[in-house]
Amino acid sequence: MRLISALFAAFSAAMLGLAAGAVWMLPTMALRRPLPVLALVAGGLLALAVRSWVRPAGRAAAALAAGATVLAAIYVDMLTAAARIAGAMGIGLLDALRGAGPTMLLVLAQLAVRPVDVAFGLGGALLAAWLAGRRPRRVP
């Protein structure tokens, strides 16, 4: 039963990370520039979400929140690469996602990553780990 709980928690954290990356994509595309500072916001929100269901809060919650934050940062970079392909080729985003595939999008995302993106991504992951690892306060 513990294994099933752990797998479900990991799956849920991954899905939350992907959702956070997709939401992060909206202001990135609206402003037409990378917004690495949103890694801190995503990390904080993902930490609160993970901490609310992983019991007891601690190392497992910290690892899941940090992993979800890193996944969100990678996913937004892959979505941005797909959007650039779609714009350059005059096709829809879904067609670009399907045509390029995850491997090509990951390589294109790696080529576009700047040191500031890595710094904010790691900062967001550390913030997520710290917030998720703390035990919630008891309300009297």
mmCIF file of C-alpha atoms in Angstrom:
data_model
loop_
_atom_site.group_PDB
_atom_site.id
_atom_site.type_symbol
_atom_site.label_atom_id
_atom_site.label_comp_id
_atom_site.label_asym_id
_atom_site.label_seq_id
_atom_site.Cartn_x
_atom_site.Cartn_y
_atom_site.Cartn_z
ATOM 1 C CA MET A 1 0.000 0.000 0.000
ATOM 2 C CA ARG A 2 2.919 2.368 0.716
ATOM 3 C CA LEU A 3 4.330 1.795 -2.750
ATOM 4 C CA ILE A 4 1.016 2.704 -4.365
ATOM 5 C CA SER A 5 0.840 5.897 -2.277
ATOM 6 C CA ALA A 6 4.381 6.847 -3.237
ATOM 7 C CA LEU A 7 3.738 6.219 -6.928
ATOM 8 C CA PHE A 8 0.512 8.195 -6.828
ATOM 9 C CA ALA A 9 2.251 11.096 -5.079
ATOM 10 C CA ALA A 10 5.040 11.094 -7.688
ATOM 11 C CA PHE A 11 2.517 10.968 -10.529
ATOM 12 C CA SER A 12 0.481 13.787 -8.988
ATOM 13 C CA ALA A 13 3.561 15.943 -8.479
ATOM 14 C CA ALA A 14 4.587 15.375 -12.114
ATOM 15 C CA MET A 15 1.134 16.338 -13.364
ATOM 16 C CA LEU A 16 1.153 19.463 -11.196
ATOM 17 C CA GLY A 17 4.585 20.345 -12.561
ATOM 18 C CA LEU A 18 3.354 20.004 -16.137
ATOM 19 C CA ALA A 19 0.285 22.087 -15.350
ATOM 20 C CA ALA A 20 2.438 24.777 -13.747
ATOM 21 C CA GLY A 21 4.652 24.811 -16.845
ATOM 22 C CA ALA A 22 1.621 25.241 -19.094
ATOM 23 C CA VAL A 23 0.302 28.117 -16.970
ATOM 24 C CA TRP A 24 3.793 29.656 -16.897
ATOM 25 C CA MET A 25 3.721 29.556 -20.706
ATOM 26 C CA LEU A 26 0.797 32.016 -20.866
ATOM 27 C CA PRO A 27 2.605 35.140 -19.596
ATOM 28 C CA THR A 28 5.762 34.049 -21.398
ATOM 29 C CA MET A 29 3.962 34.044 -24.735
ATOM 30 C CA ALA A 30 1.886 37.135 -23.936
ATOM 31 C CA LEU A 31 5.020 39.186 -23.188
ATOM 32 C CA ARG A 32 7.059 37.388 -25.888
ATOM 33 C CA ARG A 33 10.085 36.932 -23.687
ATOM 34 C CA PRO A 34 11.331 34.385 -21.161
ATOM 35 C CA LEU A 35 10.219 34.930 -17.585
ATOM 36 C CA PRO A 36 12.611 32.852 -15.466
ATOM 37 C CA VAL A 37 11.618 34.716 -12.300
ATOM 38 C CA LEU A 38 8.309 32.841 -12.429
ATOM 39 C CA ALA A 39 10.247 29.753 -11.329
ATOM 40 C CA LEU A 40 10.137 31.186 -7.812
ATOM 41 C CA VAL A 41 6.364 31.662 -7.989
ATOM 42 C CA ALA A 42 5.847 28.200 -9.482
ATOM 43 C CA GLY A 43 8.107 26.644 -6.847
ATOM 44 C CA GLY A 44 6.237 28.314 -4.004
ATOM 45 C CA LEU A 45 2.824 27.295 -5.302
ATOM 46 C CA LEU A 46 3.908 23.741 -6.074
ATOM 47 C CA ALA A 47 5.416 23.425 -2.592
ATOM 48 C CA LEU A 48 2.175 24.482 -0.956
ATOM 49 C CA ALA A 49 0.204 22.043 -3.092
ATOM 50 C CA VAL A 50 2.531 19.111 -2.426
ATOM 51 C CA ARG A 51 2.817 19.864 1.284
ATOM 52 C CA SER A 52 -0.956 19.833 1.601
ATOM 53 C CA TRP A 53 -1.275 16.183 0.597
ATOM 54 C CA VAL A 54 2.047 14.495 1.435
ATOM 55 C CA ARG A 55 1.954 13.358 5.052
ATOM 56 C CA PRO A 56 4.088 13.834 6.996
ATOM 57 C CA ALA A 57 5.782 16.803 5.362
ATOM 58 C CA GLY A 58 9.506 16.261 5.125
ATOM 59 C CA ARG A 59 12.063 14.893 2.707
ATOM 60 C CA ALA A 60 9.534 13.203 0.425
ATOM 61 C CA ALA A 61 7.448 16.341 0.075
ATOM 62 C CA ALA A 62 10.574 18.446 -0.474
ATOM 63 C CA ALA A 63 11.861 16.130 -3.211
ATOM 64 C CA LEU A 64 8.483 15.987 -4.949
ATOM 65 C CA ALA A 65 8.037 19.760 -4.889
ATOM 66 C CA ALA A 66 11.562 20.424 -6.151
ATOM 67 C CA GLY A 67 11.144 17.841 -8.902
ATOM 68 C CA ALA A 68 7.813 19.319 -9.948
ATOM 69 C CA THR A 69 9.394 22.782 -10.140
ATOM 70 C CA VAL A 70 12.267 21.557 -12.316
ATOM 71 C CA LEU A 71 9.765 19.729 -14.523
ATOM 72 C CA ALA A 72 7.708 22.926 -14.875
ATOM 73 C CA ALA A 73 10.808 24.883 -15.917
ATOM 74 C CA ILE A 74 11.795 22.276 -18.501
ATOM 75 C CA TYR A 75 8.246 22.012 -19.822
ATOM 76 C CA VAL A 76 7.822 25.764 -20.293
ATOM 77 C CA ASP A 77 11.087 25.826 -22.238
ATOM 78 C CA MET A 78 9.881 22.971 -24.448
ATOM 79 C CA LEU A 79 6.538 24.687 -25.033
ATOM 80 C CA THR A 80 8.328 27.919 -25.899
ATOM 81 C CA ALA A 81 10.478 26.061 -28.438
ATOM 82 C CA ALA A 82 7.315 24.578 -29.959
ATOM 83 C CA ALA A 83 5.731 28.027 -30.135
ATOM 84 C CA ARG A 84 8.788 29.365 -31.955
ATOM 85 C CA ILE A 85 8.603 26.504 -34.451
ATOM 86 C CA ALA A 86 4.884 27.112 -34.933
ATOM 87 C CA GLY A 87 5.431 30.809 -35.537
ATOM 88 C CA ALA A 88 8.323 30.287 -37.934
ATOM 89 C CA MET A 89 6.509 27.671 -39.975
ATOM 90 C CA GLY A 90 3.032 29.164 -39.819
ATOM 91 C CA ILE A 91 1.462 26.091 -38.246
ATOM 92 C CA GLY A 92 -0.530 25.534 -35.063
ATOM 93 C CA LEU A 93 1.079 24.836 -31.706
ATOM 94 C CA LEU A 94 -0.294 21.287 -31.521
ATOM 95 C CA ASP A 95 1.035 20.521 -35.002
ATOM 96 C CA ALA A 96 4.450 21.843 -33.955
ATOM 97 C CA LEU A 97 4.382 19.750 -30.774
ATOM 98 C CA ARG A 98 3.469 16.597 -32.690
ATOM 99 C CA GLY A 99 5.838 17.229 -35.577
ATOM 100 C CA ALA A 100 8.908 18.120 -33.545
ATOM 101 C CA GLY A 101 8.498 15.484 -30.860
ATOM 102 C CA PRO A 102 9.794 15.601 -27.309
ATOM 103 C CA THR A 103 13.436 14.886 -28.152
ATOM 104 C CA MET A 104 13.777 17.749 -30.625
ATOM 105 C CA LEU A 105 11.898 20.140 -28.355
ATOM 106 C CA LEU A 106 14.157 19.232 -25.443
ATOM 107 C CA VAL A 107 17.279 19.874 -27.545
ATOM 108 C CA LEU A 108 15.902 23.215 -28.768
ATOM 109 C CA ALA A 109 15.001 24.148 -25.197
ATOM 110 C CA GLN A 110 18.537 23.306 -24.035
ATOM 111 C CA LEU A 111 19.995 25.515 -26.761
ATOM 112 C CA ALA A 112 17.890 28.474 -25.618
ATOM 113 C CA VAL A 113 18.623 28.159 -21.883
ATOM 114 C CA ARG A 114 20.656 30.997 -20.400
ATOM 115 C CA PRO A 115 22.536 31.003 -17.093
ATOM 116 C CA VAL A 116 19.853 33.228 -15.532
ATOM 117 C CA ASP A 117 17.224 30.611 -16.448
ATOM 118 C CA VAL A 118 19.224 27.925 -14.675
ATOM 119 C CA ALA A 119 19.784 30.145 -11.636
ATOM 120 C CA PHE A 120 16.103 30.991 -11.234
ATOM 121 C CA GLY A 121 15.106 27.371 -11.922
ATOM 122 C CA LEU A 122 17.407 26.094 -9.198
ATOM 123 C CA GLY A 123 16.260 28.889 -6.897
ATOM 124 C CA GLY A 124 12.640 27.904 -7.482
ATOM 125 C CA ALA A 125 13.434 24.247 -6.817
ATOM 126 C CA LEU A 126 15.281 25.106 -3.587
ATOM 127 C CA LEU A 127 12.422 27.339 -2.469
ATOM 128 C CA ALA A 128 9.957 24.557 -3.234
ATOM 129 C CA ALA A 129 12.007 22.021 -1.290
ATOM 130 C CA TRP A 130 12.345 24.336 1.694
ATOM 131 C CA LEU A 131 8.650 25.241 1.811
ATOM 132 C CA ALA A 132 7.395 21.698 1.242
ATOM 133 C CA GLY A 133 9.802 20.212 3.775
ATOM 134 C CA ARG A 134 8.562 22.424 6.587
ATOM 135 C CA ARG A 135 5.841 21.019 8.744
ATOM 136 C CA PRO A 136 2.589 22.990 8.696
ATOM 137 C CA ARG A 137 1.863 24.999 11.822
ATOM 138 C CA ARG A 138 -0.837 23.785 14.145
ATOM 139 C CA VAL A 139 -3.670 26.224 14.558
ATOM 140 C CA PRO A 140 -4.803 26.332 18.205
#
